[in-house]
CSV table of C-alpha atoms and ligand atoms in Angstrom, one decimal:
chain,number,residue,atom,x,y,z
A,7,MET,CA,212.0,198.1,128.0
A,8,THR,CA,208.5,198.7,129.2
A,9,LYS,CA,207.7,199.0,132.9
A,10,LYS,CA,207.6,195.8,134.9
A,11,ILE,CA,204.3,194.3,136.1
A,12,LYS,CA,204.0,194.4,139.9
A,13,VAL,CA,203.0,191.1,141.5
A,14,LYS,CA,201.4,192.3,144.7
A,15,THR,CA,201.8,189.5,147.2
A,16,THR,CA,205.0,187.4,147.7
A,17,VAL,CA,205.3,184.3,145.6
A,18,VAL,CA,206.6,181.1,147.2
A,19,GLU,CA,209.2,179.5,144.9
A,20,MET,CA,210.6,176.0,145.4
A,21,ASP,CA,213.6,175.2,143.4
A,22,GLY,CA,214.5,171.6,142.5
A,23,ASP,CA,216.9,169.1,141.0
A,24,GLU,CA,218.7,168.1,137.8
A,25,MET,CA,217.5,169.1,134.4
A,26,THR,CA,214.4,170.8,135.7
A,27,ARG,CA,216.6,173.0,137.9
A,28,VAL,CA,218.6,174.0,134.8
A,29,MET,CA,215.4,174.8,132.9
A,30,TRP,CA,213.9,176.5,135.9
A,31,GLN,CA,216.7,179.1,136.0
A,32,MET,CA,216.4,179.8,132.3
A,33,VAL,CA,212.6,180.2,132.6
A,34,LYS,CA,213.1,182.8,135.4
A,35,ASP,CA,215.9,184.6,133.6
A,36,LYS,CA,214.3,184.8,130.1
A,37,LEU,CA,210.6,184.7,130.6
A,38,LEU,CA,209.7,186.0,134.0
A,39,PHE,CA,212.2,188.4,135.7
A,40,PRO,CA,212.5,190.7,132.6
A,41,TYR,CA,208.8,191.4,132.9
A,42,LEU,CA,207.7,191.0,136.5
A,43,ASP,CA,208.5,192.9,139.6
A,44,MET,CA,207.9,190.2,142.2
A,45,ASN,CA,208.9,189.5,145.7
A,46,ILE,CA,210.0,185.8,146.0
A,47,ASP,CA,210.1,183.7,149.1
A,48,TYR,CA,212.7,181.2,147.9
A,49,TYR,CA,213.1,177.6,149.2
A,50,ASP,CA,215.9,175.5,147.7
A,51,LEU,CA,214.6,171.9,147.6
A,52,HIS,CA,217.7,170.7,145.9
A,53,ILE,CA,218.4,167.2,147.3
A,54,LYS,CA,221.7,168.3,149.0
A,55,HIS,CA,220.0,171.3,150.7
A,56,ARG,CA,217.2,169.1,151.9
A,57,ASP,CA,219.8,166.8,153.3
A,58,ASP,CA,221.8,169.6,155.0
A,59,THR,CA,218.6,170.9,156.7
A,60,ASP,CA,217.3,167.5,157.6
A,61,ASP,CA,214.4,168.2,155.3
A,62,LYS,CA,213.4,171.2,157.3
A,63,VAL,CA,213.4,173.3,154.2
A,64,THR,CA,210.5,171.3,152.7
A,65,VAL,CA,208.5,171.8,155.9
A,66,ASP,CA,209.3,175.6,155.8
A,67,ALA,CA,208.2,175.8,152.2
A,68,ALA,CA,204.9,174.2,152.9
A,69,LYS,CA,204.4,176.6,155.8
A,70,ALA,CA,205.1,179.5,153.4
A,71,ILE,CA,202.4,178.3,151.0
A,72,MET,CA,200.0,178.2,153.9
A,73,LYS,CA,201.0,181.8,154.7
A,74,TYR,CA,200.8,183.3,151.2
A,75,GLY,CA,198.4,181.0,149.5
A,76,VAL,CA,200.3,180.2,146.3
A,77,GLY,CA,203.5,178.1,145.8
A,78,ILE,CA,205.3,177.2,142.5
A,79,LYS,CA,207.5,174.2,142.6
A,80,CYS,CA,210.2,172.7,140.4
A,81,ALA,CA,210.6,168.9,140.1
A,82,THR,CA,212.6,167.3,142.9
A,83,ILE,CA,214.4,164.0,143.4
A,84,THR,CA,212.6,161.5,145.7
A,85,PRO,CA,215.7,159.7,147.0
A,86,ASN,CA,216.0,155.9,146.8
A,87,GLU,CA,219.1,153.9,147.7
A,88,ASP,CA,220.9,154.9,144.5
A,89,ARG,CA,220.4,158.6,145.2
A,90,VAL,CA,221.6,158.2,148.8
A,91,ILE,CA,224.9,156.9,147.4
A,92,GLU,CA,225.0,159.4,144.4
A,93,TYR,CA,224.5,162.5,146.7
A,94,LYS,CA,226.0,161.0,149.9
A,95,LEU,CA,222.8,161.6,151.8
A,96,LYS,CA,222.2,161.0,155.5
A,97,LYS,CA,219.1,159.0,154.6
A,98,ALA,CA,216.5,158.5,151.9
A,99,TRP,CA,214.3,161.5,152.7
A,100,LYS,CA,210.6,161.4,152.1
A,101,SER,CA,209.2,162.7,148.8
A,102,PRO,CA,208.8,166.5,149.1
A,103,ASN,CA,205.5,166.3,147.3
A,104,GLY,CA,204.3,163.8,149.8
A,105,THR,CA,205.4,166.0,152.7
A,106,ILE,CA,203.8,169.1,151.2
A,107,ARG,CA,200.6,167.3,150.3
A,108,ALA,CA,200.2,165.9,153.8
A,109,MET,CA,200.7,169.4,155.4
A,110,LEU,CA,198.3,171.1,153.0
A,111,ASP,CA,195.9,168.2,153.1
A,112,GLY,CA,195.6,168.6,149.4
A,113,THR,CA,194.4,166.9,146.2
A,114,VAL,CA,196.4,166.8,143.0
A,115,PHE,CA,194.8,167.8,139.7
A,116,ARG,CA,196.6,167.0,136.4
A,117,LYS,CA,195.7,168.8,133.2
A,118,PRO,CA,197.4,168.4,129.8
A,119,ILE,CA,198.5,171.4,127.7
A,120,LEU,CA,196.9,171.1,124.2
A,121,VAL,CA,198.5,172.4,121.0
A,122,ASN,CA,196.7,172.2,117.6
A,123,ASN,CA,199.5,170.3,115.8
A,124,ILE,CA,199.5,167.4,118.3
A,125,LYS,CA,196.2,165.5,118.2
A,126,PRO,CA,195.1,163.5,121.2
A,127,ALA,CA,194.8,159.8,120.5
A,128,VAL,CA,191.0,160.1,121.2
A,129,SER,CA,189.8,162.2,118.3
A,130,SER,CA,186.7,163.7,120.0
A,131,TRP,CA,188.8,165.3,122.7
A,132,LYS,CA,189.0,169.0,122.0
A,133,LYS,CA,189.5,170.4,125.5
A,134,PRO,CA,191.8,169.2,128.3
A,135,ILE,CA,190.5,166.6,130.7
A,136,THR,CA,191.6,167.3,134.2
A,137,ILE,CA,192.0,164.3,136.5
A,138,GLY,CA,191.5,164.7,140.3
A,139,ARG,CA,192.8,161.7,142.2
A,140,HIS,CA,192.0,160.9,145.8
A,141,ALA,CA,195.4,160.1,147.3
A,142,TYR,CA,194.5,158.3,150.5
A,143,GLY,CA,193.7,154.8,151.4
A,144,ASP,CA,192.1,152.0,149.3
A,145,VAL,CA,194.4,149.5,147.8
A,146,TYR,CA,197.5,151.6,148.5
A,147,SER,CA,197.2,151.0,152.3
A,148,ASN,CA,195.4,147.7,152.2
A,149,THR,CA,196.0,144.6,154.2
A,150,GLU,CA,196.4,141.5,152.2
A,151,PHE,CA,196.2,137.9,153.3
A,152,ALA,CA,197.2,134.7,151.7
A,153,VAL,CA,194.5,132.2,152.9
A,154,PRO,CA,196.5,129.0,153.4
A,155,SER,CA,193.7,126.4,153.4
A,156,ALA,CA,190.0,125.9,153.7
A,157,GLY,CA,188.6,127.9,156.7
A,158,LYS,CA,186.5,130.8,157.8
A,159,LEU,CA,187.7,134.4,157.3
A,160,GLU,CA,186.2,137.2,159.4
A,161,LEU,CA,186.9,140.9,160.3
A,162,VAL,CA,186.9,142.0,163.9
A,163,PHE,CA,186.4,145.7,164.8
A,164,THR,CA,187.2,146.7,168.4
A,165,SER,CA,186.3,150.3,169.5
A,166,GLN,CA,189.1,152.4,171.0
A,167,ASP,CA,187.8,152.0,174.6
A,168,GLY,CA,187.3,148.3,174.0
A,169,SER,CA,183.6,148.5,174.9
A,170,LYS,CA,182.4,147.4,171.5
A,171,ILE,CA,183.5,144.4,169.4
A,172,ILE,CA,182.0,143.7,166.1
A,173,GLY,CA,182.7,140.6,164.0
A,174,VAL,CA,182.0,140.7,160.3
A,175,PRO,CA,181.9,137.4,158.4
A,176,VAL,CA,183.8,137.6,155.1
A,177,PHE,CA,183.9,134.2,153.5
A,178,ASN,CA,184.0,130.5,154.1
A,179,PHE,CA,187.0,129.4,152.1
A,180,PRO,CA,186.5,125.9,150.6
A,181,SER,CA,190.2,125.8,149.8
A,182,LYS,CA,193.4,128.0,149.5
A,183,GLY,CA,192.9,131.6,148.3
A,184,ILE,CA,193.6,135.3,148.8
A,185,ALA,CA,192.0,138.2,150.6
A,186,GLN,CA,192.3,142.0,150.8
A,187,VAL,CA,190.9,144.6,153.1
A,188,ASN,CA,190.6,148.3,152.2
A,189,TYR,CA,189.7,151.3,154.3
A,190,ASN,CA,189.2,155.0,154.0
A,191,LEU,CA,188.4,157.9,156.3
A,192,GLU,CA,185.3,160.1,156.0
A,193,LYS,CA,187.4,163.1,156.8
A,194,SER,CA,189.8,162.4,153.9
A,195,ILE,CA,186.9,161.8,151.5
A,196,LEU,CA,185.3,165.1,152.5
A,197,SER,CA,188.5,167.0,152.1
A,198,PHE,CA,188.9,165.4,148.6
A,199,ALA,CA,185.4,166.5,147.7
A,200,GLN,CA,186.1,170.0,148.9
A,201,ALA,CA,189.3,170.2,146.9
A,202,CYS,CA,187.4,169.0,143.8
A,203,PHE,CA,184.6,171.5,144.2
A,204,THR,CA,187.2,174.3,144.9
A,205,TYR,CA,189.2,173.4,141.7
A,206,ALA,CA,186.1,173.1,139.4
A,207,LEU,CA,184.8,176.4,140.6
A,208,SER,CA,188.2,178.1,140.3
A,209,GLU,CA,188.5,176.8,136.7
A,210,LYS,CA,184.8,177.2,135.9
A,211,ILE,CA,184.5,173.6,134.5
A,212,ASP,CA,182.0,170.8,135.2
A,213,LEU,CA,182.9,168.3,137.8
A,214,TRP,CA,182.3,164.6,137.1
A,215,PHE,CA,182.6,162.0,139.9
A,216,SER,CA,182.3,158.3,139.4
A,217,THR,CA,182.6,155.2,141.6
A,218,LYS,CA,181.3,151.6,141.5
A,219,ASP,CA,178.5,152.4,143.9
A,220,THR,CA,176.0,149.9,142.5
A,221,ILE,CA,178.3,147.0,143.6
A,222,SER,CA,180.0,148.5,146.6
A,223,LYS,CA,177.0,149.7,148.5
A,224,ILE,CA,178.8,150.9,151.6
A,225,TYR,CA,182.3,151.8,150.5
A,226,ASP,CA,181.9,153.4,147.0
A,227,ALA,CA,178.4,154.5,147.8
A,228,GLY,CA,179.9,156.2,150.9
A,229,PHE,CA,182.1,158.3,148.6
A,230,ARG,CA,179.1,159.3,146.5
A,231,GLU,CA,177.0,160.3,149.5
A,232,ILE,CA,179.8,162.4,151.0
A,233,PHE,CA,180.3,164.3,147.7
A,234,SER,CA,176.5,164.7,147.3
A,235,ARG,CA,176.0,166.0,150.8
A,236,GLU,CA,178.9,168.5,150.5
A,237,PHE,CA,177.6,169.7,147.1
A,238,GLU,CA,174.1,170.3,148.3
A,239,LEU,CA,175.3,172.0,151.5
A,240,ASN,CA,178.1,174.3,150.3
A,241,TRP,CA,178.5,174.4,146.5
A,242,LYS,CA,175.2,174.1,144.6
A,243,GLU,CA,174.5,177.8,144.6
A,244,LYS,CA,178.1,178.7,143.6
A,245,PHE,CA,178.0,176.2,140.8
A,246,ASN,CA,174.7,177.5,139.6
A,247,LYS,CA,176.0,181.0,139.6
A,248,ALA,CA,179.2,180.0,137.7
A,249,GLY,CA,177.1,178.0,135.1
A,250,ILE,CA,178.8,174.7,135.9
A,251,GLU,CA,177.5,171.3,136.9
A,252,TYR,CA,178.3,168.5,139.3
A,253,PHE,CA,177.6,165.2,137.7
A,254,PHE,CA,177.8,161.8,139.4
A,255,THR,CA,177.7,158.6,137.4
A,256,LEU,CA,178.8,155.0,137.7
A,257,ILE,CA,182.5,154.5,136.8
A,258,ASP,CA,181.6,152.3,133.8
A,259,ASP,CA,179.3,154.9,132.4
A,260,ALA,CA,181.8,157.7,133.0
A,261,VAL,CA,184.5,155.8,131.1
A,262,ALA,CA,182.2,155.3,128.2
A,263,ARG,CA,181.1,158.9,128.2
A,264,ILE,CA,184.6,160.4,128.6
A,265,MET,CA,185.8,158.6,125.4
A,266,LYS,CA,183.0,160.2,123.4
A,267,SER,CA,183.1,163.6,125.1
A,268,GLU,CA,185.0,166.7,123.9
A,269,GLY,CA,186.7,167.0,127.2
A,270,GLY,CA,186.9,170.1,129.3
A,271,MET,CA,185.7,168.7,132.6
A,272,LEU,CA,187.3,167.8,135.9
A,273,TRP,CA,187.0,164.0,136.5
A,274,ALA,CA,187.3,163.2,140.1
A,275,LEU,CA,188.3,159.6,140.9
A,276,LYS,CA,189.1,157.3,143.7
A,277,ASN,CA,192.7,156.5,144.4
A,278,TYR,CA,193.1,153.4,142.1
A,279,ASP,CA,190.8,154.7,139.4
A,280,GLY,CA,192.7,158.0,139.4
A,281,ASP,CA,196.1,156.3,139.2
A,282,VAL,CA,195.0,154.3,136.1
A,283,MET,CA,192.9,156.9,134.4
A,284,SER,CA,195.5,159.7,134.8
A,285,ASP,CA,198.0,157.6,132.9
A,286,MET,CA,195.5,156.9,130.2
A,287,VAL,CA,194.7,160.6,129.7
A,288,ALA,CA,198.4,161.5,129.9
A,289,SER,CA,199.4,158.9,127.3
A,290,ALA,CA,196.5,159.9,125.0
A,291,ASN,CA,197.9,163.4,125.0
A,292,GLY,CA,201.4,162.4,124.1
A,293,SER,CA,204.1,163.7,126.3
A,294,LEU,CA,204.7,163.8,130.0
A,295,ALA,CA,206.3,167.2,129.4
A,296,MET,CA,202.9,168.6,128.4
A,297,MET,CA,201.2,167.7,131.7
A,298,THR,CA,200.6,170.2,134.5
A,299,SER,CA,199.8,169.5,138.0
A,300,VAL,CA,198.3,171.5,140.9
A,301,LEU,CA,197.8,170.7,144.5
A,302,VAL,CA,194.6,172.2,145.8
A,303,SER,CA,194.0,172.3,149.5
A,304,PRO,CA,190.4,172.6,150.9
A,305,ASN,CA,191.8,175.6,152.8
A,306,GLY,CA,192.3,177.5,149.5
A,307,TRP,CA,196.1,177.0,149.2
A,308,PHE,CA,197.5,176.2,145.7
A,309,GLU,CA,200.8,174.6,144.7
A,310,TYR,CA,201.6,174.5,141.0
A,311,GLU,CA,204.2,172.2,139.3
A,312,ALA,CA,205.0,170.1,136.3
A,313,ALA,CA,203.7,166.5,136.5
A,314,HIS,CA,207.0,165.1,135.2
A,315,GLY,CA,210.2,164.4,137.3
A,316,THR,CA,213.7,165.9,137.1
A,317,VAL,CA,214.4,164.4,133.6
A,318,GLN,CA,217.5,162.6,135.0
A,319,LYS,CA,218.8,161.1,131.8
A,320,HIS,CA,218.9,164.5,130.0
A,321,TYR,CA,220.7,166.0,133.0
A,322,TYR,CA,223.5,163.4,132.8
A,323,LYS,CA,223.9,164.3,129.1
A,324,HIS,CA,223.9,168.0,130.0
A,325,LEU,CA,226.6,167.4,132.6
A,326,LYS,CA,228.8,165.7,130.0
A,327,GLY,CA,228.5,168.8,127.9
A,328,GLU,CA,226.2,167.1,125.3
A,329,GLU,CA,223.3,169.0,123.8
A,330,THR,CA,219.8,168.3,125.3
A,331,SER,CA,216.4,169.0,123.9
A,332,SER,CA,214.3,169.0,127.1
A,333,ASN,CA,210.8,170.5,127.1
A,334,SER,CA,210.1,173.3,129.6
A,335,MET,CA,206.3,173.7,128.7
A,336,ALA,CA,205.0,172.2,132.0
A,337,LEU,CA,207.5,174.1,134.0
A,338,ILE,CA,206.4,177.3,132.3
A,339,PHE,CA,202.8,176.5,132.9
A,340,ALA,CA,203.5,175.9,136.6
A,341,TRP,CA,204.6,179.5,136.8
A,342,THR,CA,201.7,180.8,134.7
A,343,GLY,CA,199.2,178.8,136.7
A,344,GLY,CA,200.7,180.1,140.0
A,345,LEU,CA,200.9,183.7,138.7
A,346,ARG,CA,197.3,183.7,137.4
A,347,LYS,CA,196.1,182.4,140.8
A,348,ARG,CA,198.2,185.1,142.5
A,349,GLY,CA,196.6,187.7,140.2
A,350,GLU,CA,193.1,186.4,141.0
A,351,MET,CA,193.7,186.4,144.7
A,352,ASP,CA,195.4,189.9,144.7
A,353,GLY,CA,192.9,191.4,142.2
A,354,THR,CA,195.7,192.4,139.8
A,355,PRO,CA,194.5,191.9,136.2
A,356,ALA,CA,197.8,192.8,134.7
A,357,VAL,CA,199.4,189.7,136.3
A,358,ILE,CA,196.6,187.5,135.0
A,359,LYS,CA,197.1,189.0,131.5
A,360,PHE,CA,200.8,188.4,131.6
A,361,ALA,CA,200.2,184.7,132.6
A,362,ASP,CA,197.8,184.4,129.6
A,363,LYS,CA,200.3,186.0,127.2
A,364,LEU,CA,203.1,183.7,128.3
A,365,GLU,CA,201.0,180.6,127.8
A,366,GLU,CA,199.9,181.9,124.4
A,367,ALA,CA,203.5,182.5,123.5
A,368,ALA,CA,204.6,179.0,124.6
A,369,ILE,CA,201.7,177.3,122.7
A,370,ALA,CA,202.2,179.6,119.6
A,371,THR,CA,205.9,178.6,119.5
A,372,VAL,CA,205.1,174.9,119.3
A,373,GLU,CA,202.2,175.5,116.8
A,374,ALA,CA,204.7,177.4,114.6
A,375,GLY,CA,206.8,174.2,114.5
A,376,THR,CA,209.6,175.1,116.9
A,377,MET,CA,209.7,172.1,119.3
A,378,THR,CA,211.8,170.0,121.6
A,379,GLY,CA,212.6,166.4,120.6
A,380,ASP,CA,209.7,164.8,122.5
A,381,LEU,CA,207.2,166.9,120.6
A,382,ILE,CA,208.7,166.7,117.2
A,383,ALA,CA,208.1,163.0,117.3
A,384,LEU,CA,204.4,163.5,118.0
A,385,ALA,CA,203.5,166.5,115.9
A,386,GLU,CA,202.0,166.6,112.5
A,387,LYS,CA,204.9,166.4,110.0
A,388,LYS,CA,205.4,169.9,108.5
A,389,SER,CA,208.3,171.2,106.4
A,390,TYR,CA,208.8,174.1,108.8
A,391,ASN,CA,209.0,171.9,111.9
A,392,LYS,CA,212.3,172.5,113.7
A,393,LYS,CA,213.9,170.7,116.6
A,394,VAL,CA,215.6,173.0,119.0
A,395,ASN,CA,217.7,172.5,122.1
A,396,THR,CA,216.6,173.1,125.7
A,397,GLU,CA,217.7,176.7,125.7
A,398,GLY,CA,216.7,177.4,122.1
A,399,PHE,CA,213.2,176.5,122.9
A,400,ILE,CA,213.0,178.9,125.8
A,401,ASP,CA,214.6,181.6,123.6
A,402,SER,CA,212.0,181.1,120.9
A,403,ILE,CA,209.2,181.4,123.4
A,404,ALA,CA,210.9,184.6,124.8
A,405,ALA,CA,210.9,186.1,121.3
A,406,THR,CA,207.2,185.3,120.7
A,407,LEU,CA,206.4,186.6,124.2
A,408,GLN,CA,208.2,189.9,123.4
A,409,LYS,CA,206.2,190.3,120.2
A,410,LYS,CA,202.9,189.6,122.1
A,411,LEU,CA,203.7,192.1,124.8
A,412,ASN,CA,204.5,194.8,122.2
A,413,ASP,CA,201.2,194.3,120.3
B,526,NAP,P1,210.9,161.9,134.6
B,526,NAP,O1,211.9,162.9,135.1
B,526,NAP,O2,209.5,162.3,134.5
B,526,NAP,O3,211.4,161.5,133.1
B,526,NAP,C1,211.1,160.3,132.5
B,526,NAP,C2,211.3,160.4,131.0
B,526,NAP,O4,210.2,161.1,130.4
B,526,NAP,C3,212.5,161.2,130.6
B,526,NAP,O5,213.6,160.3,130.6
B,526,NAP,C4,212.1,161.7,129.2
B,526,NAP,O6,212.2,160.7,128.2
B,526,NAP,C5,210.7,162.0,129.4
B,526,NAP,N1,210.5,163.4,129.9
B,526,NAP,C6,210.0,163.8,131.1
B,526,NAP,N2,209.9,165.1,131.2
B,526,NAP,C7,210.4,165.6,130.1
B,526,NAP,C8,210.7,166.9,129.6
B,526,NAP,N3,210.4,168.0,130.3
B,526,NAP,N4,211.2,167.0,128.4
B,526,NAP,C9,211.5,166.0,127.6
B,526,NAP,N5,211.3,164.7,128.0
B,526,NAP,C10,210.8,164.5,129.2
B,526,NAP,O7,211.0,160.6,135.4
B,526,NAP,P2,212.2,159.8,136.0
B,526,NAP,O8,213.4,159.9,135.1
B,526,NAP,O9,211.7,158.5,136.3
B,526,NAP,O10,212.6,160.4,137.4
B,526,NAP,C11,213.7,161.3,137.6
B,526,NAP,C12,213.6,161.9,139.0
B,526,NAP,O11,212.4,162.6,139.1
B,526,NAP,C13,213.5,160.8,140.1
B,526,NAP,O12,214.5,161.0,141.0
B,526,NAP,C14,212.1,161.0,140.7
B,526,NAP,O13,212.2,160.8,142.1
B,526,NAP,C15,211.8,162.4,140.4
B,526,NAP,N6,210.4,162.7,140.2
B,526,NAP,C16,209.9,163.9,140.7
B,526,NAP,C17,208.6,164.3,140.5
B,526,NAP,C18,208.2,165.6,141.1
B,526,NAP,O14,208.9,166.3,141.7
B,526,NAP,N7,206.9,165.9,141.0
B,526,NAP,C19,207.7,163.5,139.8
B,526,NAP,C20,208.2,162.3,139.2
B,526,NAP,C21,209.5,161.9,139.4
B,526,NAP,P3,213.4,160.4,127.3
B,526,NAP,O15,214.6,160.0,128.2
B,526,NAP,O16,213.0,159.2,126.5
B,526,NAP,O17,213.7,161.6,126.5
B,527,MG,MG1,199.8,155.3,137.5
């Protein structure tokens, strides 16, 4: 056994639920701990432990990410009424991701893992398209109104001290109809812009941003102006030096261009556009188990995780003693993403190299035809393709990794 690689700064680990918790432990035991000497600040976000601590453990985990800069998270249950009964919870605690995102003031970036034997549905896409979705306001916090009859609709703004009242005419309804009011905060848009510039620079990829600014001359154009001002002020030089571009275009144009591009950019989108487009990109790339996710805070804190959930159905099979074939790719990439960032922050190239090798080993395993059920269904049909179970997949990656490290 060769000497273990030292990870300089403490890594914040957040354990999770169900099938991902099972895979998480295997990934640590078989792919990480044999090779890395790392100090872990461990937070158990298992639903029962969140309940026992009145969710304080989630808050503590977020604080630890703020302290050390990098957190790596397993998938967790967001409880609903069924889960409250299933786990006998005191209440339906908030989504841990929501709590952490609010504390870190972060933006989520999702990026697919590409392998050469699974072709994206869009044939021109050669490199991963990362989606950055603004996760505040717009239609998700709108006010809707069913207009009952003919009549006049107007908006009224009253300043906090009551000194200013502004009335905005909306529409003279000739008959029954519907209405909707959206809002956003300059502060939130700016912080979204900063997270996007931070991520693009950190990954050294171009940043595209698109809104419907030609039609929405205050709202969508406001997004464009905030991005543009922030870019000119704080990022232009850094982008020039890194050889990357910031590119704004109308959303229609962006959609058309993306479909013909070879990928490889960060595409920043408003809340609704990001919701829809991230599902499109995910589906064009095949499996949810091949989608990674990172929360980037404008303060330079990073939290890595898989985009998928706890794979509940597979877990129930696992509990019954049945064989499962769950895919650990995105969980592994959460670790490699976090470790690579840790290595960059600490100035430890050996850690970065290990992260690269582990990713290469995971991709090489799939490309050699050894896959979990979700991927077998998508991959090019080859005689040597072999479906393996949850643990067998991780074992194959471990064997490939061992070979790569010996080279
Ligand atoms: P899910 O865990 O993402 O799984 C949905 C389906 O996608 C699975 O049933 C499976 O399809 C497939 N899948 C997802 N990940 C896979 C993997 N690694 N390997 C193989 N197949 C995979 O979503 P869910 O079942 O709707 O949600 C379960 C729990 O996860 C919920 O309690 C939810 O609150 C939580 N959740 C957490 C996060 C997070 O922590 N970030 C995100 C989303 C959901 P087949 O069954 O067809 O094989
Ligand atoms: Mg969606």
